[in-house]
PDB file of C-alpha atoms in Angstrom:
ATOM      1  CA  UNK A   1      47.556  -5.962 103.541  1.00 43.00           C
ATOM      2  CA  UNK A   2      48.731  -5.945  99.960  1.00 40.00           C
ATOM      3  CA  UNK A   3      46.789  -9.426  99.015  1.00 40.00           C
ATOM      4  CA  UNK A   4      43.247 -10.514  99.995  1.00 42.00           C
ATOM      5  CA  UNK A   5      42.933 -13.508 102.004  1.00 42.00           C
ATOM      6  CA  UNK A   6      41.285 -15.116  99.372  1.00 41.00           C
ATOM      7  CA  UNK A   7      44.430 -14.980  97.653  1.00 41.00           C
ATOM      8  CA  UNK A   8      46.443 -15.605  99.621  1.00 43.00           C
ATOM      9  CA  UNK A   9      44.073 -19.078 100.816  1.00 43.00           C
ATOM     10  CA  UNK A  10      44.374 -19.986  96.696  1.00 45.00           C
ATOM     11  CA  UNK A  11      47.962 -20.049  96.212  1.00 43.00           C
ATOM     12  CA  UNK A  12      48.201 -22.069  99.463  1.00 43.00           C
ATOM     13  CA  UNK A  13      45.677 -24.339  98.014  1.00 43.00           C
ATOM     14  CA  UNK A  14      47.755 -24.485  94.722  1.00 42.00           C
ATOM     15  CA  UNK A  15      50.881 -25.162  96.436  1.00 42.00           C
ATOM     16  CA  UNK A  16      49.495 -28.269  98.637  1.00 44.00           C
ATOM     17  CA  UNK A  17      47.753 -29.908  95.481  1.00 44.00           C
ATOM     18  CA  UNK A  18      50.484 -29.248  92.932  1.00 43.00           C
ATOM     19  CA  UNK A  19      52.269 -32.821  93.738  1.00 45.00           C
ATOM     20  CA  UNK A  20      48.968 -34.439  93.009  1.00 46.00           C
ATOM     21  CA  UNK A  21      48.111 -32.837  89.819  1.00 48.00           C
ATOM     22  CA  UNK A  22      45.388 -29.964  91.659  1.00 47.00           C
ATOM     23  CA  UNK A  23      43.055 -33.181  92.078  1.00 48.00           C
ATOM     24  CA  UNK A  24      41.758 -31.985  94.945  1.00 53.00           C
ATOM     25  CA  UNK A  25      41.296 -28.237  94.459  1.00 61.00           C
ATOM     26  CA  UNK A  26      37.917 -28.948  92.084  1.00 65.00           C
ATOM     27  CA  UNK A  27      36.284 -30.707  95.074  1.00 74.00           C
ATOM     28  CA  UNK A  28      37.379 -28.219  97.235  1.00 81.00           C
ATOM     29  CA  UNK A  29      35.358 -25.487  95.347  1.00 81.00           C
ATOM     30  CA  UNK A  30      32.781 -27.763  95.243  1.00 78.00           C
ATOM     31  CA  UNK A  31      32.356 -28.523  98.593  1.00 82.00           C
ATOM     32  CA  UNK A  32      32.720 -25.035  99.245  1.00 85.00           C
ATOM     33  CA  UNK A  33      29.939 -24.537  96.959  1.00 85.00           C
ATOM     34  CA  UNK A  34      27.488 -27.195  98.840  1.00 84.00           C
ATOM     35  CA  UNK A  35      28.136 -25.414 101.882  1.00 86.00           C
ATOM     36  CA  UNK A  36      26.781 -22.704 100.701  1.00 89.00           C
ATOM     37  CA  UNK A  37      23.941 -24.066  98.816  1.00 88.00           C
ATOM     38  CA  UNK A  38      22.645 -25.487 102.121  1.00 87.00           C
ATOM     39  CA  UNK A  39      22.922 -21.950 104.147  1.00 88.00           C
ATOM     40  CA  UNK A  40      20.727 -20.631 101.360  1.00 89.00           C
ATOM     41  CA  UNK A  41      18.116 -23.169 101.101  1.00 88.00           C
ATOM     42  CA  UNK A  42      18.073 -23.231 104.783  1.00 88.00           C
ATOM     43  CA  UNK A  43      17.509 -19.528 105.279  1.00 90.00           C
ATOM     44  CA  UNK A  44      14.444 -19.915 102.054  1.00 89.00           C
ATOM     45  CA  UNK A  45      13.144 -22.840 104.014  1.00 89.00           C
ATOM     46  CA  UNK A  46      13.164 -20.389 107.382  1.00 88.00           C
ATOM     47  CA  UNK A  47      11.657 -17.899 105.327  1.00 88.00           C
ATOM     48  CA  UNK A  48       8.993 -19.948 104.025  1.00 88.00           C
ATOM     49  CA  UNK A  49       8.385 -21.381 107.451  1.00 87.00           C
ATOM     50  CA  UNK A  50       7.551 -18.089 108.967  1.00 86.00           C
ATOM     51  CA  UNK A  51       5.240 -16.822 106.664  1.00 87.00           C
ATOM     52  CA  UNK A  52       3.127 -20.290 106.875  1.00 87.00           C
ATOM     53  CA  UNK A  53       2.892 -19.536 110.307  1.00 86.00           C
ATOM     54  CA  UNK A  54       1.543 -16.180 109.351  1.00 84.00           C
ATOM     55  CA  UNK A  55      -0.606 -17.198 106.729  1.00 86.00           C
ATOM     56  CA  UNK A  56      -2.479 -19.993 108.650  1.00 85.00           C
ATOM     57  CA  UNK A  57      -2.308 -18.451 112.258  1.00 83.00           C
ATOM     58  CA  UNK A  58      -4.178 -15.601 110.069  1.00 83.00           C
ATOM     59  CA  UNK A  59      -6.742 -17.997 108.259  1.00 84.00           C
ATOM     60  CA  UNK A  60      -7.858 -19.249 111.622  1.00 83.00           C
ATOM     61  CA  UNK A  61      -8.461 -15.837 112.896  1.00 81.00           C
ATOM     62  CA  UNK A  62     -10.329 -15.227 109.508  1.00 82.00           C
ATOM     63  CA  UNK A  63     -11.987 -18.189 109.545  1.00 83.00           C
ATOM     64  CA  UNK A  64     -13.530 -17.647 113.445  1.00 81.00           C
ATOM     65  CA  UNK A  65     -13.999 -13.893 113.059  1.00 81.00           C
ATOM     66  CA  UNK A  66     -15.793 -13.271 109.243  1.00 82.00           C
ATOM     67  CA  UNK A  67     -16.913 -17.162 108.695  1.00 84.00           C
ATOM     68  CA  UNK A  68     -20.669 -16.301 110.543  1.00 86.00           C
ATOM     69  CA  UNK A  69     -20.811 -12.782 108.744  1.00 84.00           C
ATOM     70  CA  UNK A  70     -20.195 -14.829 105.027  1.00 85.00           C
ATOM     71  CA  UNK A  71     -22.472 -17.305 105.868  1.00 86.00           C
ATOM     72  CA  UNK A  72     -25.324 -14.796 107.598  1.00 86.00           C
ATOM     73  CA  UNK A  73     -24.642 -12.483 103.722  1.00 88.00           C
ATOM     74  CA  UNK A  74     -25.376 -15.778 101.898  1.00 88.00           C
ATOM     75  CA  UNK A  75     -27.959 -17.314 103.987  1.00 89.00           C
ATOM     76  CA  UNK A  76     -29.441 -13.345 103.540  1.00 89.00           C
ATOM     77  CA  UNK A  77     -28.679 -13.598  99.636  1.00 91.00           C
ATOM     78  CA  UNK A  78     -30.941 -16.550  99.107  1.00 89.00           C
ATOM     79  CA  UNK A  79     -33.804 -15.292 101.050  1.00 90.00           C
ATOM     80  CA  UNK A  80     -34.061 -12.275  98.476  1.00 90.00           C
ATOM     81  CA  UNK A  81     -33.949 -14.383  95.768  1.00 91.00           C
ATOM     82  CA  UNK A  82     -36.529 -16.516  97.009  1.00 89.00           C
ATOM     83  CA  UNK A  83     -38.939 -13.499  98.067  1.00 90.00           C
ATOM     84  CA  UNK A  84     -37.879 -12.511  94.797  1.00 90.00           C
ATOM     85  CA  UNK A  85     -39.026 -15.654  92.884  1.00 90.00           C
ATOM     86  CA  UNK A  86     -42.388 -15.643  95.223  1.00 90.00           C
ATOM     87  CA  UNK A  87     -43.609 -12.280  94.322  1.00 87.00           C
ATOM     88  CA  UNK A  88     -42.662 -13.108  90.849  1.00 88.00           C
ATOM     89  CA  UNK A  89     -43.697 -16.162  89.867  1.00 89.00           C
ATOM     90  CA  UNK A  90     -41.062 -16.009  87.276  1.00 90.00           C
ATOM     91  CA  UNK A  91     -39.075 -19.614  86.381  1.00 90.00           C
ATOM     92  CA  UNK A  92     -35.406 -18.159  85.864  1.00 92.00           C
ATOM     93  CA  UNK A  93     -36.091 -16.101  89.232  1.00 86.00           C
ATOM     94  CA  UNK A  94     -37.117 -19.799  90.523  1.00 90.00           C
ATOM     95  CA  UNK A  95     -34.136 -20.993  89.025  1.00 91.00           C
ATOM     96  CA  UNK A  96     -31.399 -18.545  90.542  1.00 89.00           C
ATOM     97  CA  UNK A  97     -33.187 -18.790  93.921  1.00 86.00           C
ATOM     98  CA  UNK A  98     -32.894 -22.822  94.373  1.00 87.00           C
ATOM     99  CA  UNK A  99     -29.283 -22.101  92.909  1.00 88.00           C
ATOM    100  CA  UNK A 100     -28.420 -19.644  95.408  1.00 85.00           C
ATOM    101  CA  UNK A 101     -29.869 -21.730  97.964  1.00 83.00           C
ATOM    102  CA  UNK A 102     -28.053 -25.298  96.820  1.00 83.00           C
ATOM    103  CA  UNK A 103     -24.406 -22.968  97.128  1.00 81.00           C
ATOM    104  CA  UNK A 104     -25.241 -23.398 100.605  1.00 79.00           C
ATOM    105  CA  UNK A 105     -23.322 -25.631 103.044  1.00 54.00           C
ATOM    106  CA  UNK A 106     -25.620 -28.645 103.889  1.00 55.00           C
ATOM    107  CA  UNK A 107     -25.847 -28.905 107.920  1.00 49.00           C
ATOM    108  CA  UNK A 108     -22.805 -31.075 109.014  1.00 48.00           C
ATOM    109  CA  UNK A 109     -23.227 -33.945 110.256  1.00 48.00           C
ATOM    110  CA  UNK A 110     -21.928 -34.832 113.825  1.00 43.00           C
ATOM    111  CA  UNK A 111     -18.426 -35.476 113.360  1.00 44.00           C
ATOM    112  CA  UNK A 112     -17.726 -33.429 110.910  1.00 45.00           C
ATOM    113  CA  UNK A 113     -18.941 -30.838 113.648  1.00 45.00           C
ATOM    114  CA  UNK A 114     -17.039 -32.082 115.967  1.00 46.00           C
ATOM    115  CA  UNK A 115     -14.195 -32.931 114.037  1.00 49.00           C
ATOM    116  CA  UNK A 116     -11.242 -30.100 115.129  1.00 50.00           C
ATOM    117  CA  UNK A 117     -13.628 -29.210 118.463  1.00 49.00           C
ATOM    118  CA  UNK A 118     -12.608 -31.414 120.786  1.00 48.00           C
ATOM    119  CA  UNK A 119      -9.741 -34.395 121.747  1.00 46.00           C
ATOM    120  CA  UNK A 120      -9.448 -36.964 124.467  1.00 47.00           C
ATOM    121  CA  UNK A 121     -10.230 -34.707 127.177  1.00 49.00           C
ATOM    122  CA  UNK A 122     -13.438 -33.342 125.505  1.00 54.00           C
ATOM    123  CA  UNK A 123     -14.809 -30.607 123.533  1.00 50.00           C
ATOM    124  CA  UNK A 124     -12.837 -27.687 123.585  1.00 54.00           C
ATOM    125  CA  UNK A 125     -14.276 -24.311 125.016  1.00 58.00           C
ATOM    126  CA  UNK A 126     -14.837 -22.939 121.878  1.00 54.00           C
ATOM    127  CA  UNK A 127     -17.222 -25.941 121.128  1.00 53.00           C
ATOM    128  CA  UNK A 128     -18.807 -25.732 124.432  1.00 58.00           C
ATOM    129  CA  UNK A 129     -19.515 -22.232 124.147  1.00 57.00           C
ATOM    130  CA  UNK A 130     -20.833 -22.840 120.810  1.00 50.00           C
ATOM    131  CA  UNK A 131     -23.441 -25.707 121.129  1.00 52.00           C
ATOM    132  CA  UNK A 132     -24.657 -23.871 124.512  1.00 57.00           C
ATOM    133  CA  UNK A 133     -25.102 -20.580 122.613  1.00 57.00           C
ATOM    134  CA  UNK A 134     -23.019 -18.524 124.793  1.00 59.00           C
ATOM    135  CA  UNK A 135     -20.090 -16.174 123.427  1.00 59.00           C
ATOM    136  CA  UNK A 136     -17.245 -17.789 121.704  1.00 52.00           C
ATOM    137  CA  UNK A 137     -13.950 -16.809 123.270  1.00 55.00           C
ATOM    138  CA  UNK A 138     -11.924 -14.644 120.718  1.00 54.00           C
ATOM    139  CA  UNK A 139      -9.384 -16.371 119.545  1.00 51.00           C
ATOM    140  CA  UNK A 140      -5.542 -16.133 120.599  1.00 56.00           C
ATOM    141  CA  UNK A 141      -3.798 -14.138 118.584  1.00 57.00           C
ATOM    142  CA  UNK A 142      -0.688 -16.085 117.913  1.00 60.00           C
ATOM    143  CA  UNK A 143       2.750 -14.304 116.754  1.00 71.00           C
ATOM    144  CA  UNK A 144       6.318 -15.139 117.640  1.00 77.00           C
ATOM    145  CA  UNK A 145       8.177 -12.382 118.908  1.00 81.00           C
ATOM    146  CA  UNK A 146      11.275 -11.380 117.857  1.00 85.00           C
ATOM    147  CA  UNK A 147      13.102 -13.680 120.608  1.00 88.00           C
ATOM    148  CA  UNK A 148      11.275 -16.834 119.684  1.00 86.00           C
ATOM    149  CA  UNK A 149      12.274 -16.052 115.992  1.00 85.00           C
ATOM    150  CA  UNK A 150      16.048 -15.493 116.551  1.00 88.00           C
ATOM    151  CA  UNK A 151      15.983 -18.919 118.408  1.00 89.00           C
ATOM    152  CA  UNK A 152      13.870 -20.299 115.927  1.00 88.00           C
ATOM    153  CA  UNK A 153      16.413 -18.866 113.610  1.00 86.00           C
ATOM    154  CA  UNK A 154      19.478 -20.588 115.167  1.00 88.00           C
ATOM    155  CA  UNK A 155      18.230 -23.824 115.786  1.00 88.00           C
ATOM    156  CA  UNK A 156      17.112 -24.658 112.241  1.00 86.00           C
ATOM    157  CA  UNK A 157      20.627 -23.422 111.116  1.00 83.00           C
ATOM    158  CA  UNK A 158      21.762 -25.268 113.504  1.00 85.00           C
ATOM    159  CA  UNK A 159      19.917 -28.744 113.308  1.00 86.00           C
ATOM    160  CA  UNK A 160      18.333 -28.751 109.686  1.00 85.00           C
ATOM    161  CA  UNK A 161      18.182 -32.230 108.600  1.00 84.00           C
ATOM    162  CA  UNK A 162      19.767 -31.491 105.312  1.00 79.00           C
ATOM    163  CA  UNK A 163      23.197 -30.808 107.125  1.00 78.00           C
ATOM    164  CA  UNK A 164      22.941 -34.775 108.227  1.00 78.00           C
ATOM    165  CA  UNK A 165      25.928 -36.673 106.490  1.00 74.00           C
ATOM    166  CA  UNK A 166      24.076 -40.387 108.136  1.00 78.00           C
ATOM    167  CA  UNK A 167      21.111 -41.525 107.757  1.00 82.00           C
ATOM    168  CA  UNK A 168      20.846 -42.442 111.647  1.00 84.00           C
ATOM    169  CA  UNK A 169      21.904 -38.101 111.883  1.00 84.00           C
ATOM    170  CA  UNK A 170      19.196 -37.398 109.528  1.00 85.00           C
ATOM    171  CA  UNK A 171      16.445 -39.064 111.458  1.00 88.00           C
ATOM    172  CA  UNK A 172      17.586 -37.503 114.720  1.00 88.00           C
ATOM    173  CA  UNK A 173      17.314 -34.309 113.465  1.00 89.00           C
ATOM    174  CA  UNK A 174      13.841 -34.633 111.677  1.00 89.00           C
ATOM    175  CA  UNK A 175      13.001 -35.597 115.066  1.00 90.00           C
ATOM    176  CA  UNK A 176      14.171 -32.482 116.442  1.00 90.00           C
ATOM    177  CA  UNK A 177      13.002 -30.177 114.068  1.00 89.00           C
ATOM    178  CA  UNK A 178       9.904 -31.564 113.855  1.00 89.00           C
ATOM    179  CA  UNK A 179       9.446 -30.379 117.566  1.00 90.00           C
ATOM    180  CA  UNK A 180      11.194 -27.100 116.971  1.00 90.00           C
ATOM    181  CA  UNK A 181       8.518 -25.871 114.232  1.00 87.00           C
ATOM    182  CA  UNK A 182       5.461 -27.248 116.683  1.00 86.00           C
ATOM    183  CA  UNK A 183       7.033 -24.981 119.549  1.00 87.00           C
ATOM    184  CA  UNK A 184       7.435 -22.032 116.702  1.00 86.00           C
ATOM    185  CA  UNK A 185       4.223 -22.572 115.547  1.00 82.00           C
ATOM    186  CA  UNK A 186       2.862 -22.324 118.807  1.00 81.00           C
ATOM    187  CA  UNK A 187       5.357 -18.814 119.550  1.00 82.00           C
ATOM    188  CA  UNK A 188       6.089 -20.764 122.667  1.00 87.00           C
ATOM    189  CA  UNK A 189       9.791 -18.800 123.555  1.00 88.00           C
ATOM    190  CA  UNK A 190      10.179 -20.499 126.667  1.00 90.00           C
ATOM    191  CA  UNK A 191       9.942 -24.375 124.554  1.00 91.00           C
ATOM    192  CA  UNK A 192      12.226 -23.197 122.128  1.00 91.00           C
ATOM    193  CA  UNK A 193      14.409 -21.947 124.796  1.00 91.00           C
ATOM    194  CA  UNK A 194      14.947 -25.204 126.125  1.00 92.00           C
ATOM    195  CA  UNK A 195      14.885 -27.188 122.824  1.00 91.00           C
ATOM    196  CA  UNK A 196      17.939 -24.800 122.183  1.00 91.00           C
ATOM    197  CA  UNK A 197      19.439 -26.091 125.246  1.00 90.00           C
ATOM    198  CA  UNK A 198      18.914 -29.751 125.062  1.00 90.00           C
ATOM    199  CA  UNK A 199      20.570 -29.308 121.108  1.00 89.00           C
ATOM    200  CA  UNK A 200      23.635 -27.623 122.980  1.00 86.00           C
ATOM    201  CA  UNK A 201      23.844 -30.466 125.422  1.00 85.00           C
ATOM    202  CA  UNK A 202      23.385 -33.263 122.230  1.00 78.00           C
ATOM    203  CA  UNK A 203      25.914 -35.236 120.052  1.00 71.00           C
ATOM    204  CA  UNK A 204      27.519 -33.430 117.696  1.00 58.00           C
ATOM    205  CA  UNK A 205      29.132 -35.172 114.820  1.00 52.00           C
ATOM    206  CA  UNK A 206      32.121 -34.467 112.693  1.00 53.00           C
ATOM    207  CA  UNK A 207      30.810 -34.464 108.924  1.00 51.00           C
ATOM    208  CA  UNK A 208      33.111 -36.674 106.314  1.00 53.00           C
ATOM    209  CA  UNK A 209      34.136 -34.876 103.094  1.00 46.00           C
ATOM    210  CA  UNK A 210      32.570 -36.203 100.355  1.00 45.00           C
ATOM    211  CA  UNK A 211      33.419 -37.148  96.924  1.00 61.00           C
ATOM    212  CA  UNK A 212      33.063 -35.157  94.025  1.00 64.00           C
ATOM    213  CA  UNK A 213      30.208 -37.349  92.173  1.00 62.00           C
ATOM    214  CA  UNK A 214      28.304 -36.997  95.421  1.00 70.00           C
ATOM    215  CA  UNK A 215      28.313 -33.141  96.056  1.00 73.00           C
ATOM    216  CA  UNK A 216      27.062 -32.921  92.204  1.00 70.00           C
ATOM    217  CA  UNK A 217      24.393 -34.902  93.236  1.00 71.00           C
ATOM    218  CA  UNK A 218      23.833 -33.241  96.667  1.00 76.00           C
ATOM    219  CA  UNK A 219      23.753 -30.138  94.830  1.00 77.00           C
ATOM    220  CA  UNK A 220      21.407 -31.422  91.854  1.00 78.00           C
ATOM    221  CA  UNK A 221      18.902 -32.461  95.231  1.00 81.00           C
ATOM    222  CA  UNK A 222      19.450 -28.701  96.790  1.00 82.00           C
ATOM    223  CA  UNK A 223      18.177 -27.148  93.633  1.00 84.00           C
ATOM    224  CA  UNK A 224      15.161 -29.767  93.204  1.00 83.00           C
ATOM    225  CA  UNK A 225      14.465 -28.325  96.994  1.00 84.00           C
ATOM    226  CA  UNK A 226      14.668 -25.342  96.286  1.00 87.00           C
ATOM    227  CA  UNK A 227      11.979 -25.157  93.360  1.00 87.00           C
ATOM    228  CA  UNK A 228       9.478 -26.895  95.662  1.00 86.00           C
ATOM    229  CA  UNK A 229      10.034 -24.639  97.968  1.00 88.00           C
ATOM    230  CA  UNK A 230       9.463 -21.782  95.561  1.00 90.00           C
ATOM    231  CA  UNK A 231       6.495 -23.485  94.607  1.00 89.00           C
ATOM    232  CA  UNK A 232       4.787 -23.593  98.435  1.00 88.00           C
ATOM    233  CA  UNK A 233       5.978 -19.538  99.049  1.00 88.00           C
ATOM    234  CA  UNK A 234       4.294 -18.804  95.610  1.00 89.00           C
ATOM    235  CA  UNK A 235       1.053 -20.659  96.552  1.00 89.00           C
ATOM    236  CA  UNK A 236       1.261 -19.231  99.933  1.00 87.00           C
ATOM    237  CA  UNK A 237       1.487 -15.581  98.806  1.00 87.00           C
ATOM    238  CA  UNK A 238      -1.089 -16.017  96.000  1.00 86.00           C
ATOM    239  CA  UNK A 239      -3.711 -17.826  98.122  1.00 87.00           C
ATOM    240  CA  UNK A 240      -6.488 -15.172  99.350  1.00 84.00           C
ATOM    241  CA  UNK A 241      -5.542 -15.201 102.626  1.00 84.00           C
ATOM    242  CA  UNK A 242      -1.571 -14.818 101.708  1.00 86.00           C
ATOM    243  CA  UNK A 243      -3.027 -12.001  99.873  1.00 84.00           C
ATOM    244  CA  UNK A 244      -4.950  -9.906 102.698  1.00 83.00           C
ATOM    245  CA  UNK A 245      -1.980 -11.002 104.966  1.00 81.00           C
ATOM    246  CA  UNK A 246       0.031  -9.052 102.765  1.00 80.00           C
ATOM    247  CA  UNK A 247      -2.241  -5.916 102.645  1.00 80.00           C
ATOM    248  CA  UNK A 248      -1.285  -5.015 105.889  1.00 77.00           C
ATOM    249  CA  UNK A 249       1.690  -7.198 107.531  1.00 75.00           C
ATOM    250  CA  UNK A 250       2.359  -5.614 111.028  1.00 77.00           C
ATOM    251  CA  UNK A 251      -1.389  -5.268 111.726  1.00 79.00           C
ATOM    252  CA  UNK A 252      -3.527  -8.031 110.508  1.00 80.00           C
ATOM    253  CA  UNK A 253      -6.046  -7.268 113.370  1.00 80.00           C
ATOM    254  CA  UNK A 254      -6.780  -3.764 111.443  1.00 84.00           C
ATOM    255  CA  UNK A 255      -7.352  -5.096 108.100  1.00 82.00           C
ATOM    256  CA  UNK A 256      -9.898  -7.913 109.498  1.00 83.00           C
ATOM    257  CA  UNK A 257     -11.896  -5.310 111.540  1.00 86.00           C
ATOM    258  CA  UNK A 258     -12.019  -3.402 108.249  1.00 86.00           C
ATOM    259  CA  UNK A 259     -13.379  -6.003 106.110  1.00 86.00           C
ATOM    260  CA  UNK A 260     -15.659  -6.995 109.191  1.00 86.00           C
ATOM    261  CA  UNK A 261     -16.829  -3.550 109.086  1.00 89.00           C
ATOM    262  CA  UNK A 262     -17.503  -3.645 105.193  1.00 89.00           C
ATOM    263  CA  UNK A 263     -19.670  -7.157 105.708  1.00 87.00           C
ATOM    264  CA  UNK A 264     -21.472  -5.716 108.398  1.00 88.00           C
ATOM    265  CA  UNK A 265     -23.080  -2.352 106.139  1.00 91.00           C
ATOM    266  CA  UNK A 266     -23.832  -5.403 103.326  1.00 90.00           C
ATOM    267  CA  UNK A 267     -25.614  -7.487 105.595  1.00 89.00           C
ATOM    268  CA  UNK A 268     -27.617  -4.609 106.678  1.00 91.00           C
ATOM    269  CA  UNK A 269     -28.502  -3.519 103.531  1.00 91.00           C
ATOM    270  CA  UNK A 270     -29.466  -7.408 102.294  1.00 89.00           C
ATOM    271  CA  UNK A 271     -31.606  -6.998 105.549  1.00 89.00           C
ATOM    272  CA  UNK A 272     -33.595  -3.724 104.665  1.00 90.00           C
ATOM    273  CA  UNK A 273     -33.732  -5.486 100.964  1.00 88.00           C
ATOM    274  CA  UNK A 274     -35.246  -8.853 102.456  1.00 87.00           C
ATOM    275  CA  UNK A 275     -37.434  -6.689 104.482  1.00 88.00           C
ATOM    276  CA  UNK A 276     -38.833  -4.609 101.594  1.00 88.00           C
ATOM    277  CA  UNK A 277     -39.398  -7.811  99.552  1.00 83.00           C
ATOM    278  CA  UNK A 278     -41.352  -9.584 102.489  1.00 84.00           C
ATOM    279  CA  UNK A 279     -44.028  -6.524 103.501  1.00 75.00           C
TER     280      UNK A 279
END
């Protein structure tokens, strides 16, 4: 083949708008150029989607696992200041022990206990397990697999709101999506599966061409999109746990044992410290 395809697609493009004075052949480059836009942005907003998943699945795993270790190192932290401040008698040791001790969270009240432990069917195990002192079940590690991200994947190419041309489109896909990222969120293959299905089986409608003014002004909105979305991954990846997440992405498990391990040798020394203070 002597001449690419894209030339060859040009010159027929030149040839069929050359009785109306190439009117059309701007818009067409433009459209062209929406279409593109939108694959992009979609692919960021996939991107971005994932990693929240990451991040938060990780913070809750965080949260449950080194919360009781932080709060047994401060509790520890303020009882050496405050042996500290006995023995001494000194006011700015006095000072920096009621300091240390005010940091502390206040005791919750009840439904800010509750509030995340339990819904209309009751408190949830971990809550149970909790307020009747017995272990707290670890918690469930949840990651996609590769199979619930490739349908993931699809189906937001496939039924991203942004690709709506009608308002009544746009809300029927919000809909959608909104039910595809819960299944994601949850890795739940099997729900995403048949969401993937029931979007096969769904109305599927042809999109009008728009005007020229109007895919400037869809393409002014893509780029306003797009810096927001910057914005989130930015605050996402420089947030602590974004941060750790990042230490060691394909085994977050390892780097939370480590830093478990680490709090564990400080609380032992704060211990032997507390204990020398108080004999």
């Amino acid at each position: 083949m002597t001449t690419s395809e894209g030339e060859q697609g040009d010159g027929g493009a030149g040839a069929r708008t050359s009785g109306d004075g190439g009117a059309s052949r701007p818009e067409e480059r433009l459209e062209r150029a929406v279409r593109a836009a939108e694959q992009a942005l979609i692919e960021f907003e996939i991107a971005v989607e994932t990693f929240r998943v990451e991040v938060e699945n990780f913070s809750r795993l965080h949260e449950q696992k080194l919360g009781p270790v932080y709060a047994r190192l401060e509790e520890l932290e303020a009882r050496i200041l405050e042996a500290r401040a006995a023995r001494t008698g000194d006011p700015e040791d006095r000072r920096r022990a009621d300091e240390a001790r005010a940091r502390l969270m206040p005791i919750p009240g009840v439904e800010a206990l509750l509030n995340g432990w339990m819904d209309g069917d009751g408190l949830f195990p971990e809550a149970t397990a909790m307020l009747t002192d017995q272990p707290v079940r670890p918690p469930q590690r949840v990651r996609p697999s590769e199979e619930a991200r490739r349908l993931y994947r699809e189906l937001a190419r496939k039924a991203h709101p942004d690709l709506a041309q009608e308002e009544k489109e746009r809300l029927r896909r919000e809909e959608f999506i909104t039910r595809v990222n819960a299944a994601y969120a949850r890795g739940n293959e099997a729900e995403l599966r048949e969401l993937a299905e029931e979007w096969a089986a769904g109305p599927e409608l042809k999109r009008v061409p728009s005007a020229a003014e109007e895919l400037y002004a869809r393409l002014e909105w893509l780029a306003q999109r797009k810096e927001l979305l910057t914005l989130v991954a930015k605050e996402l990846e420089e947030s602590a746990i974004g941060a750790m997440l990042r230490l060691a992405p394909d085994d977050p498990d390892r780097l939370l044992e480590e830093i478990a391990e680490q709090l564990r040798a400080q609380v032992t020394e704060r211990e032997t410290e507390l204990a020398g203070l108080l004999g």
